[in-house]
Short mmCIF file of C-alpha atoms in Angstrom, two decimals:
data_model
loop_
_atom_site.label_atom_id
_atom_site.label_comp_id
_atom_site.label_asym_id
_atom_site.label_seq_id
_atom_site.Cartn_x
_atom_site.Cartn_y
_atom_site.Cartn_z
CA UNK E 1 0.33 -0.07 -0.11
CA UNK E 2 2.95 2.55 0.50
CA UNK E 3 4.51 1.46 -2.71
CA UNK E 4 1.21 2.13 -3.92
CA UNK E 5 0.93 5.92 -2.43
CA UNK E 6 4.16 6.59 -2.94
CA UNK E 7 4.12 5.51 -7.12
CA UNK E 8 2.64 9.28 -8.19
CA UNK E 9 5.55 11.02 -6.58
CA UNK E 10 7.98 8.93 -8.31
CA UNK E 11 9.64 10.01 -12.05
CA UNK E 12 9.89 6.10 -13.13
CA UNK E 13 6.21 6.52 -13.07
CA UNK E 14 5.65 9.33 -15.77
CA UNK E 15 8.62 7.75 -18.01
CA UNK E 16 6.45 4.89 -18.08
CA UNK E 17 3.72 6.85 -19.11
CA UNK E 18 5.31 8.55 -21.85
CA UNK E 19 7.21 4.96 -22.88
CA UNK E 20 3.10 4.00 -23.30
CA UNK E 21 2.40 7.32 -25.26
CA UNK E 22 5.18 6.88 -27.93
CA UNK E 23 3.31 4.28 -30.05
CA UNK E 24 0.38 6.53 -30.18
CA UNK E 25 2.14 8.89 -32.64
CA UNK E 26 1.87 5.92 -35.22
CA UNK E 27 -1.66 5.18 -33.84
CA UNK E 28 -2.84 8.68 -34.80
CA UNK E 29 -1.10 9.40 -37.99
CA UNK E 30 -3.18 5.56 -39.08
CA UNK E 31 -5.74 7.15 -38.31
CA UNK E 32 -6.03 9.78 -40.17
CA UNK E 33 -5.13 7.40 -42.87
CA UNK E 34 -7.66 4.93 -42.62
CA UNK E 35 -9.92 5.35 -39.54
CA UNK E 36 -11.62 2.34 -40.44
CA UNK E 37 -8.86 -0.17 -39.87
CA UNK E 38 -7.40 0.56 -36.40
CA UNK E 39 -6.15 -2.66 -36.08
CA UNK E 40 -3.73 -2.33 -39.09
CA UNK E 41 -1.11 -0.86 -36.64
CA UNK E 42 -0.98 -4.16 -36.03
CA UNK E 43 0.15 -5.98 -38.86
CA UNK E 44 2.72 -3.11 -40.13
CA UNK E 45 5.03 -3.80 -37.08
CA UNK E 46 5.26 -7.23 -38.21
CA UNK E 47 8.53 -6.99 -40.53
CA UNK E 48 9.67 -4.21 -38.35
CA UNK E 49 9.86 -7.05 -36.00
CA UNK E 50 12.01 -9.21 -37.61
CA UNK E 51 14.80 -6.49 -38.32
CA UNK E 52 17.40 -7.50 -35.80
CA UNK E 53 18.56 -3.63 -34.84
CA UNK E 54 15.06 -2.93 -33.61
CA UNK E 55 15.66 -5.37 -31.03
CA UNK E 56 18.28 -2.71 -29.48
CA UNK E 57 16.03 0.43 -30.17
CA UNK E 58 13.39 -1.08 -28.25
CA UNK E 59 15.80 -1.85 -25.73
CA UNK E 60 17.35 1.12 -25.48
CA UNK E 61 13.99 3.01 -25.21
CA UNK E 62 12.61 0.44 -22.73
CA UNK E 63 15.85 0.63 -20.35
CA UNK E 64 15.73 4.45 -20.27
CA UNK E 65 12.00 5.36 -20.00
CA UNK E 66 10.98 1.50 -17.58
CA UNK E 67 14.05 1.04 -16.02
CA UNK E 68 16.07 4.05 -15.56
CA UNK E 69 17.32 3.20 -12.28
CA UNK E 70 19.54 0.61 -13.95
CA UNK E 71 19.36 1.27 -17.73
CA UNK E 72 23.30 1.53 -17.83
CA UNK E 73 23.74 -1.26 -15.50
CA UNK E 74 25.68 -4.52 -17.28
CA UNK E 75 23.15 -6.13 -15.10
CA UNK E 76 20.40 -4.67 -16.16
CA UNK E 77 17.26 -6.82 -16.64
CA UNK E 78 16.20 -5.24 -20.13
CA UNK E 79 19.25 -6.29 -23.31
CA UNK E 80 20.30 -3.95 -25.31
CA UNK E 81 21.80 -5.75 -28.49
CA UNK E 82 20.38 -6.74 -31.66
CA UNK E 83 18.62 -9.73 -32.25
CA UNK E 84 21.22 -12.67 -32.72
CA UNK E 85 18.97 -15.50 -33.63
CA UNK E 86 15.08 -16.07 -34.62
CA UNK E 87 13.76 -16.51 -30.92
CA UNK E 88 15.19 -12.92 -30.01
CA UNK E 89 13.10 -11.91 -33.71
CA UNK E 90 10.04 -13.36 -32.51
CA UNK E 91 10.39 -12.01 -28.97
CA UNK E 92 11.04 -8.52 -30.44
CA UNK E 93 7.63 -9.23 -32.93
CA UNK E 94 5.52 -10.03 -29.72
CA UNK E 95 6.70 -7.32 -27.73
CA UNK E 96 5.64 -4.69 -30.75
CA UNK E 97 2.59 -6.09 -31.10
CA UNK E 98 1.47 -6.30 -26.69
CA UNK E 99 3.12 -2.58 -27.07
CA UNK E 100 0.51 -1.52 -29.43
CA UNK E 101 -2.30 -3.17 -27.24
CA UNK E 102 -0.74 -1.45 -23.74
CA UNK E 103 -0.83 1.81 -25.89
CA UNK E 104 -4.11 1.79 -26.71
CA UNK E 105 -5.43 0.94 -23.15
CA UNK E 106 -3.47 3.67 -22.17
CA UNK E 107 -4.51 6.27 -24.89
CA UNK E 108 -7.93 6.59 -24.44
CA UNK E 109 -7.82 7.24 -20.64
CA UNK E 110 -5.11 9.73 -21.35
CA UNK E 111 -7.28 11.64 -23.58
CA UNK E 112 -10.40 11.39 -22.01
CA UNK E 113 -9.93 11.42 -18.79
CA UNK E 114 -8.80 15.22 -18.78
CA UNK E 115 -11.03 15.79 -20.96
CA UNK E 116 -14.03 14.83 -18.10
CA UNK E 117 -12.27 16.95 -15.30
CA UNK E 118 -12.30 20.16 -17.90
CA UNK E 119 -16.25 19.20 -18.20
CA UNK E 120 -16.36 19.12 -14.32
CA UNK E 121 -14.64 21.63 -13.59
CA UNK E 122 -16.92 23.65 -16.12
CA UNK E 123 -19.92 22.65 -14.61
CA UNK E 124 -18.80 23.54 -10.99
CA UNK E 125 -18.42 27.02 -12.22
CA UNK E 126 -22.02 27.01 -13.42
CA UNK E 127 -21.16 27.27 -17.09
CA UNK E 128 -22.94 24.42 -19.43
CA UNK E 129 -21.21 22.02 -21.72
CA UNK E 130 -21.09 22.00 -25.35
CA UNK E 131 -22.50 19.40 -26.97
CA UNK E 132 -21.03 16.14 -26.92
CA UNK E 133 -20.35 15.86 -23.69
CA UNK E 134 -17.37 13.42 -22.37
CA UNK E 135 -19.11 12.79 -19.33
CA UNK E 136 -21.63 9.67 -19.11
CA UNK E 137 -24.19 11.86 -17.02
CA UNK E 138 -24.29 15.47 -15.99
CA UNK E 139 -23.87 15.90 -12.69
CA UNK E 140 -25.69 18.89 -10.43
CA UNK E 141 -23.23 22.02 -9.70
CA UNK E 142 -21.98 20.89 -5.81
CA UNK E 143 -21.15 16.80 -7.38
CA UNK E 144 -19.38 18.48 -10.26
CA UNK E 145 -17.02 20.00 -7.70
CA UNK E 146 -16.91 17.41 -5.55
CA UNK E 147 -15.93 14.85 -8.72
CA UNK E 148 -13.17 17.12 -10.09
CA UNK E 149 -10.27 15.07 -8.65
CA UNK E 150 -11.86 11.79 -9.66
CA UNK E 151 -10.62 11.44 -13.29
CA UNK E 152 -7.50 12.47 -12.55
CA UNK E 153 -7.28 9.70 -9.72
CA UNK E 154 -7.68 7.18 -12.13
CA UNK E 155 -5.87 8.31 -15.02
CA UNK E 156 -2.86 8.63 -12.18
CA UNK E 157 -3.75 5.21 -11.22
CA UNK E 158 -4.00 3.52 -14.39
CA UNK E 159 -0.71 4.83 -15.70
CA UNK E 160 0.63 2.93 -12.07
CA UNK E 161 -0.66 0.01 -13.37
CA UNK E 162 -0.44 -0.24 -16.98
CA UNK E 163 3.40 1.13 -16.02
CA UNK E 164 4.11 -1.91 -13.98
CA UNK E 165 2.63 -4.37 -16.65
CA UNK E 166 4.87 -3.10 -19.42
CA UNK E 167 7.85 -2.87 -17.31
CA UNK E 168 7.35 -6.73 -16.22
CA UNK E 169 6.40 -7.89 -19.74
CA UNK E 170 9.75 -5.58 -21.13
CA UNK E 171 11.51 -7.82 -19.02
CA UNK E 172 10.20 -10.99 -20.33
CA UNK E 173 10.48 -10.35 -23.84
CA UNK E 174 13.32 -7.61 -24.54
CA UNK E 175 15.10 -9.40 -21.54
CA UNK E 176 18.79 -11.38 -22.13
CA UNK E 177 18.11 -14.78 -23.74
CA UNK E 178 19.66 -17.59 -22.74
CA UNK E 179 23.17 -17.70 -24.43
CA UNK E 180 23.25 -13.73 -23.68
CA UNK E 181 23.09 -14.56 -20.19
CA UNK E 182 25.75 -17.36 -20.49
CA UNK E 183 27.75 -15.11 -21.87
CA UNK E 184 27.53 -12.35 -19.46
CA UNK E 185 27.83 -15.45 -16.79
CA UNK E 186 31.59 -15.92 -18.86
CA UNK E 187 32.49 -12.16 -19.36
CA UNK E 188 31.76 -11.92 -15.25
CA UNK E 189 33.87 -15.50 -14.35
CA UNK E 190 36.59 -13.87 -16.80
CA UNK E 191 36.47 -10.93 -15.13
CA UNK E 192 36.71 -12.06 -11.56
CA UNK E 193 39.85 -14.45 -12.61
CA UNK E 194 41.73 -11.71 -14.27
CA UNK E 195 40.72 -9.38 -10.85
CA UNK E 196 42.28 -12.77 -8.62
CA UNK E 197 44.90 -12.71 -11.31
CA UNK E 198 46.04 -9.14 -10.50
CA UNK E 199 45.87 -9.49 -6.73
CA UNK E 200 48.31 -12.24 -7.02
CA UNK E 201 50.83 -10.59 -8.88
CA UNK E 202 50.50 -7.51 -6.60
CA UNK E 203 51.07 -9.74 -3.23
CA UNK E 204 53.84 -11.78 -4.70
CA UNK E 205 55.69 -8.76 -6.40
CA UNK E 206 54.75 -6.04 -3.84
CA UNK E 207 55.11 -8.33 -0.89
CA UNK E 208 58.83 -9.74 -2.04
CA UNK E 209 60.16 -6.00 -2.71
CA UNK E 210 58.77 -4.86 1.15
CA UNK E 211 60.09 -8.02 2.62
CA UNK E 212 63.45 -7.31 1.29
CA UNK E 213 63.79 -4.17 2.16
CA UNK E 214 62.69 -4.37 5.58
CA UNK E 215 65.01 -7.39 6.14
CA UNK E 216 67.76 -5.40 4.34
CA UNK E 217 67.56 -2.00 6.26
CA UNK E 218 67.25 -4.21 9.57
CA UNK E 219 70.34 -5.98 8.53
CA UNK E 220 72.74 -3.04 7.73
CA UNK E 221 71.41 -1.08 10.95
CA UNK E 222 72.23 -3.86 13.16
CA UNK E 223 75.77 -4.42 11.12
CA UNK E 224 76.87 -0.87 11.34
CA UNK E 225 79.40 -1.38 8.80
CA UNK E 226 79.28 1.52 5.98
CA UNK E 227 80.22 -0.64 3.03
CA UNK E 228 77.39 -3.11 4.06
CA UNK E 229 75.29 -0.30 4.32
CA UNK E 230 76.08 0.69 0.79
CA UNK E 231 75.16 -3.02 -0.51
CA UNK E 232 71.79 -3.26 1.56
CA UNK E 233 70.86 0.12 0.15
CA UNK E 234 71.38 -1.15 -3.67
CA UNK E 235 70.02 -4.05 -2.86
CA UNK E 236 66.61 -2.13 -2.19
CA UNK E 237 66.99 -0.06 -4.58
CA UNK E 238 67.15 -2.84 -7.42
CA UNK E 239 63.97 -4.60 -5.67
CA UNK E 240 62.13 -1.57 -5.53
CA UNK E 241 62.59 -0.58 -9.03
CA UNK E 242 61.33 -3.71 -10.08
CA UNK E 243 58.21 -3.73 -8.24
CA UNK E 244 57.47 -0.46 -9.63
CA UNK E 245 58.07 -2.02 -13.12
CA UNK E 246 55.79 -5.26 -12.01
CA UNK E 247 53.20 -2.18 -10.27
CA UNK E 248 53.20 -0.17 -13.52
CA UNK E 249 52.22 -3.29 -16.17
CA UNK E 250 49.53 -4.34 -13.42
CA UNK E 251 48.00 -0.51 -13.08
CA UNK E 252 48.16 -1.02 -17.17
CA UNK E 253 45.87 -3.78 -17.09
CA UNK E 254 43.60 -2.01 -14.45
CA UNK E 255 43.43 0.94 -16.71
CA UNK E 256 42.88 -0.74 -19.78
CA UNK E 257 44.83 0.73 -21.72
CA UNK E 258 45.36 0.24 -25.66
CA UNK E 259 48.55 -0.47 -25.38
CA UNK E 260 49.21 -3.97 -24.42
CA UNK E 261 51.25 -4.28 -21.18
CA UNK E 262 54.77 -5.66 -21.36
CA UNK E 263 54.42 -9.14 -20.29
CA UNK E 264 56.28 -10.54 -16.38
CA UNK E 265 59.36 -11.40 -15.34
CA UNK E 266 60.13 -14.89 -16.27
CA UNK E 267 62.32 -17.49 -14.95
CA UNK E 268 65.58 -16.85 -17.18
CA UNK E 269 65.62 -13.93 -14.98
CA UNK E 270 66.04 -16.13 -11.75
CA UNK E 271 69.30 -14.18 -10.85
CA UNK E 272 67.84 -11.36 -10.03
CA UNK E 273 65.44 -13.24 -7.35
CA UNK E 274 68.81 -15.20 -6.01
CA UNK E 275 71.19 -11.90 -5.68
CA UNK E 276 67.58 -9.97 -3.78
CA UNK E 277 67.74 -13.17 -1.70
CA UNK E 278 71.70 -12.90 -1.21
CA UNK E 279 72.07 -9.61 -0.58
CA UNK E 280 69.28 -10.00 2.16
CA UNK E 281 71.66 -12.57 4.16
CA UNK E 282 70.21 -15.61 3.45
CA UNK E 283 72.59 -18.06 1.71
CA UNK E 284 71.35 -19.35 -1.55
CA UNK E 285 72.67 -22.39 -3.08
CA UNK E 286 70.79 -22.52 -6.47
CA UNK E 287 71.06 -24.88 -9.00
CA UNK E 288 68.90 -23.80 -12.49
CA UNK E 289 69.19 -27.32 -15.22
CA UNK E 290 67.65 -27.13 -18.31
CA UNK E 291 67.10 -24.25 -21.13
CA UNK E 292 64.46 -22.33 -19.31
CA UNK E 293 64.77 -19.35 -21.76
CA UNK E 294 63.09 -21.93 -24.23
CA UNK E 295 60.12 -22.18 -21.36
CA UNK E 296 56.25 -21.63 -22.32
CA UNK E 297 55.48 -18.16 -21.28
CA UNK E 298 52.72 -19.22 -18.69
CA UNK E 299 55.35 -21.74 -17.35
CA UNK E 300 58.19 -19.66 -17.20
CA UNK E 301 56.34 -16.17 -15.90
CA UNK E 302 53.98 -18.76 -13.16
CA UNK E 303 57.48 -20.27 -12.43
CA UNK E 304 59.11 -17.31 -12.00
CA UNK E 305 56.31 -16.12 -9.59
CA UNK E 306 56.22 -19.05 -7.35
CA UNK E 307 59.81 -18.51 -6.92
CA UNK E 308 59.53 -15.09 -5.61
CA UNK E 309 56.76 -15.85 -3.51
CA UNK E 310 58.68 -18.92 -2.12
CA UNK E 311 62.05 -16.31 -1.21
CA UNK E 312 59.97 -14.21 0.64
CA UNK E 313 58.23 -16.62 2.86
CA UNK E 314 61.53 -18.05 3.34
CA UNK E 315 63.28 -13.98 4.20
CA UNK E 316 59.88 -13.16 6.13
CA UNK E 317 59.57 -16.02 8.62
CA UNK E 318 63.01 -17.62 8.89
CA UNK E 319 65.15 -14.91 8.35
CA UNK E 320 68.38 -15.24 6.24
CA UNK E 321 68.99 -18.85 6.29
CA UNK E 322 70.32 -21.16 3.67
CA UNK E 323 68.38 -21.91 1.35
CA UNK E 324 68.55 -24.28 -1.69
CA UNK E 325 66.66 -23.63 -4.64
CA UNK E 326 66.66 -26.37 -7.65
CA UNK E 327 64.81 -25.59 -11.11
CA UNK E 328 64.84 -28.26 -13.47
CA UNK E 329 63.58 -28.42 -16.90
CA UNK E 330 62.72 -32.04 -18.65
CA UNK E 331 61.38 -33.23 -21.48
CA UNK E 332 57.40 -32.71 -19.91
CA UNK E 333 57.65 -30.54 -17.01
CA UNK E 334 59.53 -28.18 -14.97
CA UNK E 335 60.20 -28.78 -11.15
CA UNK E 336 60.93 -26.12 -9.27
CA UNK E 337 62.03 -26.92 -5.69
CA UNK E 338 62.91 -24.42 -2.23
CA UNK E 339 64.15 -25.78 0.69
CA UNK E 340 65.45 -24.15 4.01
CA UNK E 341 65.70 -25.25 7.57
CA UNK E 342 63.42 -24.00 10.36
CA UNK E 343 64.06 -21.63 13.19
CA UNK E 344 63.15 -22.97 16.64
CA UNK E 345 60.35 -20.48 16.70
CA UNK E 346 59.06 -20.68 13.32
CA UNK E 347 56.26 -18.50 11.91
CA UNK E 348 55.72 -20.47 9.18
CA UNK E 349 51.81 -21.59 8.61
CA UNK E 350 51.15 -25.14 7.54
CA UNK E 351 49.19 -24.71 4.81
CA UNK E 352 47.35 -21.41 5.40
CA UNK E 353 48.13 -18.21 4.32
CA UNK E 354 47.51 -16.28 0.86
CA UNK E 355 51.19 -16.77 -0.41
CA UNK E 356 50.83 -20.71 -0.60
CA UNK E 357 47.50 -21.03 -1.83
CA UNK E 358 48.48 -18.32 -4.43
CA UNK E 359 51.46 -20.87 -5.36
CA UNK E 360 49.01 -23.58 -5.58
CA UNK E 361 46.71 -21.40 -7.35
CA UNK E 362 49.17 -20.49 -9.75
CA UNK E 363 50.29 -24.32 -9.92
CA UNK E 364 46.72 -25.35 -10.75
CA UNK E 365 45.53 -23.28 -13.63
CA UNK E 366 48.47 -24.63 -15.52
CA UNK E 367 47.43 -28.01 -14.61
CA UNK E 368 50.24 -28.93 -12.73
CA UNK E 369 50.61 -28.58 -8.19
CA UNK E 370 52.23 -27.01 -5.56
CA UNK E 371 53.45 -28.98 -2.25
CA UNK E 372 54.30 -26.69 0.76
CA UNK E 373 54.72 -27.96 4.29
CA UNK E 374 57.60 -29.53 6.57
CA UNK E 375 60.41 -31.35 4.96
CA UNK E 376 63.42 -33.80 6.42
CA UNK E 377 63.32 -31.07 9.37
CA UNK E 378 62.73 -28.38 6.90
CA UNK E 379 60.69 -26.25 4.72
CA UNK E 380 59.73 -27.22 1.71
CA UNK E 381 58.22 -25.85 -1.74
CA UNK E 382 58.26 -28.45 -4.55
CA UNK E 383 56.26 -27.33 -7.87
CA UNK E 384 55.80 -29.54 -10.71
CA UNK E 385 54.32 -27.99 -14.07
CA UNK E 386 53.50 -29.62 -17.42
CA UNK E 387 54.58 -28.61 -20.46
CA UNK E 388 52.92 -30.43 -23.28
CA UNK E 389 49.46 -28.54 -22.47
CA UNK E 390 50.97 -25.14 -22.68
CA UNK E 391 52.75 -25.75 -26.16
#
């Protein structure tokens, strides 16, 4: 009841009224041409409904006038694309027919009820009516004064009811088809996957840079050696510059720049990560086997991020401890292993954390797997990435 009483104060009520009255121009024009066949426009619009772009025009108009609150939203309940098949064409044709029927139902009251109000005002002022009055009966002067608002109330009620009905019909006949809903769902899924990937990129790159900077700064302060401090500052500068490059690349994706963003770092640049870890005080024993520069793009980029996150976790949770890195490219897969001893009070979580989950997700996207956890008294990250599916 509250919504019904509030409806006359809402602009959408009158935009829907306008939508109901727009086809009246066609009906009025036809009445001048052939008033004896008022049903003919129902036949005229048949070929129009089969034109694909008519669905687009009707959808845009319905969005703007019937659902102005969400007319520019991707999730709008009214589609605004051309007909993609015969199912859309038939639904558009049915919509045009139904719209004409609703226009006829709204047109007559829109004309007659205001004219009745004028006649009631005329009677209330004591003036006689002209011939052929619109009123079904001529009330006395006092009754005419009381009845003046009735036609307008009926008109507004009719506008509200027909507006809601035509909106419901538009959402049914002009709403997205099953194929459109599937396409929108796939696009939304791709968007969410891209956002997740970007979040992982930022976590791995910026997290690594901040971890190295914190470890280097703490070590330099504790050492009190000018030469060591210079090396630490150089390592912080190099790591920060690399992080800024990664950040700019990710922001380029977020801005949807027309220029494609540069590719991320690869395992061919693994020496940069290893030197950064060594500069932080970790004794890194690295063994890189195979032509890593020939790895498929997705494998080498995700492998780099897994190695980066593994080294970052070592520095963050264990500090400058000995680290063993083994990267081996075989005929069918890439093996990547990072092991390190655990300190007496280890901050490493057993399987939790976004970093460990991110490594597992990266491997799973390529059809591989990543194992993380205690191993022979230490901690191990072991990733196996297949090559056959990527080539």
